Amino acid sequence: MKRNLIIVTLAVFVCSTIFLLSSCAKKQVVTEEKEIKAAPKEVAKVEKERLAAKEEEIERAERVKIERLEELESAKKREADAKKAWQERRSAKFEAESVYFDFDKSFIRTEYRPGLKKKAEFLKDNLNIHIRIEGNCDERGTNEYNLALGERRADSAKKFLVSLGSSPDRIEAISYGEERPLALGHNEGSWGQNRRDDFVIIKK
Amino acid sequence: MMKLKSILASKILFNSKQKSISSGPGFFTIRAIFLLIWILVLWIGIIVHADRAESKLYIDITSPSMRRISIAMPDFKYLGKKNEHPDLSSKLAGIISNDFDLSGYFKPLDKDSFIEGPESGVTRDSIHFKDWSVIGAEILLKGGYECIGQRLKVEVRVFDVYSGSQLYGKRALGSVEESRYLMHRLGNDIIFSLTGHPGPFLTRLAFVGTSTGRKEIYISDYDGHNLKQTTSYNTITLSPRWSPLGDRMIYTSFRNSRTVLFMHDVIKGSVAKISDRKGLNIAAAWTPNGKELALTLTISGNPDIYLIDITGKILKKLTRNWGIDVSPAFSPDGKKMAFVSNRSGSPQIYVLNLINNQVERLTFEGNYNTSPAWSKLDRIAFAGSSDGHFDIYTISPDGKDLHRVTQDQGDNEDPCWSPDGRYIAFSSHRTGSKHIFIANANGENQRQVTFFEGDQLSPSWAQHFR
């Protein structure tokens, strides 16, 4: 009886073992076989990948470094450009904003005084430049009288700038009389534009 | 008077029957002496002749308003055998016809109204004067010419149509090339014999022209022909002023944005810098003796008029005032100087007495009076504005007798006188661009003489340089 129990137990054990093994043993065997076969290749690949990653890492670091440098430089350039542009805008504004006069008059009208103050500031900020003030007149009257009147207009603006601290040596006042009209009409609309002082920066 | 008599005598062709013209005193005949006396009478302005027709010839060019005398000037006849220059026939007549028209004393009749047949000649006997009186001609000018190669021989006779008498006859020799000069010379001579004053036909103009797009100085004959560009500075060149002799010219030109006064010797073609001082160097005028110049300088900071010698050395400061003082013009005796100043608030003309330094204001009408020009006959022309437009006026130096020369014809500016003071030139905008016009001193007979591209302005009138 005891012998039978051992046999049965064994049989059950064996059966269950077989049953258990039959459910997964086959696969496991195959996998192991594969792993054994792939093992040397895998090592090389991993190693390679590791190296590649490392190289990439270095490259990226370098790239970032370069990018950062470039960014820094372009920022500097942008800043310089902006400053230059600002100066250019200021210069352009200095030259573009003329002062206009009443017929046969050479005094600076009230509305042009703030503009002239800005011009004086510009001269203070740019001590290296010299300027020329060109007085102009409308076509009425003789060019002889208008040459004299134009010079008075240029002198008026010069005196104004000098009174605000600009050096008279840096300012040349000349006259074109009626010889350089901006507007060519024969009416007040044109004449008003022609009775003016132009400001020209002389690069020195 | 005797001297004048002989001058006149030498200018008149006495034997009108003789085809070849001779002016030597050996041809004096009784008739010639009568004619001479007649011319003399005309010349001194007293008409003693009973002949009505001849009294029409009296030409008083000093009267304020003058009737222009009708003159017929048919094409010139070729007097030789083979006509090498048929074009001269109408060209020669055209030159002298234009001269007589511009002179203001005559009204040339339209050629289309002429009815004379081709058989008529240039001498008294070959002219049917009825053909001319019927079309209203008072004076007939007949001319003939002959060419040998480029040599040109011209003869001109002037007849009183009513009496059929010859008033003038002369022959001139020259080249085909200088035919304009020859005709101007003959024209001057005819005017002299009829009025006692030489004609202006050999005078010249200088002016500012803009045809290059820049302002340059040009010279032309008084009638606008024979144009020459004098400067090619490619800047702005202004205010040409002939010397009293007509041999030199001063002008202001821009150099490096500044005005510089130059003197141009027109005969030698040389140019000298006269004044290049700091500030303005503008609007110079010659003293009548041609030895000094007045100009506006701003060396003191204010535009004032200075007297300089022709090398540019400052001799004297002539005006001292806070205002703008420009555009000097001397009286013919050199004792006074007219100029423009805004010392009263607006530009007006003042006269400075150079002997006692007194300054008197000359113009009171209008709000802008400028460009004074003082004539040899003691009259001041100027440009003035009262209604927004500029017009030419003349006034006596004592401020009396203001006379308006232009009206309602655009802007009229820059007046100047002919050297003898009998004509006035100015620039006018009446055609849409500026051109030079000339007129009699009283403003009558205004004629355009420059027709060039662009504007022509700021004339100066030179006497014939001999």
mmCIF file of N, CA and C in Angstrom, chain B residues 17 19 24 83 96 129 137 140 156 158 194 198 231 264 288 313 316 371 413 437 458 463:
data_model
loop_
_atom_site.group_PDB
_atom_site.id
_atom_site.type_symbol
_atom_site.label_atom_id
_atom_site.label_comp_id
_atom_site.label_asym_id
_atom_site.label_seq_id
_atom_site.Cartn_x
_atom_site.Cartn_y
_atom_site.Cartn_z
ATOM 1 N N LYS B 17 21.511 159.458 -108.233
ATOM 2 C CA LYS B 17 21.404 158.909 -109.585
ATOM 3 C C LYS B 17 22.558 157.949 -109.852
ATOM 4 N N LYS B 19 24.941 155.025 -109.371
ATOM 5 C CA LYS B 19 24.687 153.724 -108.777
ATOM 6 C C LYS B 19 25.715 153.391 -107.690
ATOM 7 N N GLY B 24 32.419 161.011 -100.095
ATOM 8 C CA GLY B 24 33.443 162.035 -99.918
ATOM 9 C C GLY B 24 32.855 163.427 -100.048
ATOM 10 N N ASN B 83 24.407 135.362 -108.688
ATOM 11 C CA ASN B 83 24.084 135.414 -107.257
ATOM 12 C C ASN B 83 24.507 134.134 -106.546
ATOM 13 N N ILE B 96 18.002 143.969 -90.541
ATOM 14 C CA ILE B 96 17.825 145.406 -90.319
ATOM 15 C C ILE B 96 16.365 145.734 -89.971
ATOM 16 N N PHE B 129 7.393 155.513 -106.009
ATOM 17 C CA PHE B 129 7.062 155.777 -104.601
ATOM 18 C C PHE B 129 5.580 155.635 -104.267
ATOM 19 N N ALA B 137 3.464 153.313 -96.163
ATOM 20 C CA ALA B 137 4.858 153.465 -95.746
ATOM 21 C C ALA B 137 5.242 154.944 -95.736
ATOM 22 N N LEU B 140 11.055 154.380 -96.764
ATOM 23 C CA LEU B 140 11.388 153.170 -97.512
ATOM 24 C C LEU B 140 12.884 152.916 -97.374
ATOM 25 N N VAL B 156 22.824 150.505 -98.773
ATOM 26 C CA VAL B 156 21.499 150.760 -98.210
ATOM 27 C C VAL B 156 21.126 152.207 -98.475
ATOM 28 N N VAL B 158 17.893 155.101 -97.797
ATOM 29 C CA VAL B 158 16.639 155.375 -97.079
ATOM 30 C C VAL B 158 15.958 156.559 -97.769
ATOM 31 N N LEU B 194 19.188 159.837 -88.575
ATOM 32 C CA LEU B 194 17.798 160.291 -88.466
ATOM 33 C C LEU B 194 17.457 160.876 -87.099
ATOM 34 N N PRO B 198 23.347 157.406 -81.831
ATOM 35 C CA PRO B 198 23.657 156.111 -82.446
ATOM 36 C C PRO B 198 22.657 155.049 -82.001
ATOM 37 N N THR B 231 30.266 130.863 -69.057
ATOM 38 C CA THR B 231 30.790 130.070 -67.942
ATOM 39 C C THR B 231 30.277 128.636 -68.033
ATOM 40 N N HIS B 264 35.726 138.543 -65.184
ATOM 41 C CA HIS B 264 35.961 137.811 -66.421
ATOM 42 C C HIS B 264 36.377 138.812 -67.487
ATOM 43 N N PRO B 288 31.162 154.422 -62.447
ATOM 44 C CA PRO B 288 31.112 154.805 -63.867
ATOM 45 C C PRO B 288 32.495 154.883 -64.528
ATOM 46 N N LYS B 313 40.743 144.838 -53.196
ATOM 47 C CA LYS B 313 41.120 145.484 -51.939
ATOM 48 C C LYS B 313 39.994 146.405 -51.443
ATOM 49 N N LYS B 316 36.621 151.240 -48.771
ATOM 50 C CA LYS B 316 35.729 151.986 -47.890
ATOM 51 C C LYS B 316 34.475 151.168 -47.604
ATOM 52 N N SER B 371 16.286 145.888 -56.832
ATOM 53 C CA SER B 371 17.036 145.924 -58.113
ATOM 54 C C SER B 371 17.128 147.306 -58.756
ATOM 55 N N GLU B 413 11.173 141.365 -63.620
ATOM 56 C CA GLU B 413 12.229 141.683 -62.650
ATOM 57 C C GLU B 413 13.535 142.036 -63.342
ATOM 58 N N PHE B 437 13.409 140.680 -72.125
ATOM 59 C CA PHE B 437 12.644 141.588 -72.980
ATOM 60 C C PHE B 437 13.375 142.918 -73.001
ATOM 61 N N SER B 458 18.250 138.231 -65.213
ATOM 62 C CA SER B 458 19.327 139.068 -64.704
ATOM 63 C C SER B 458 20.218 139.641 -65.817
ATOM 64 N N GLN B 463 27.983 148.190 -73.839
ATOM 65 C CA GLN B 463 28.178 148.968 -75.057
ATOM 66 C C GLN B 463 29.071 148.171 -76.009
#
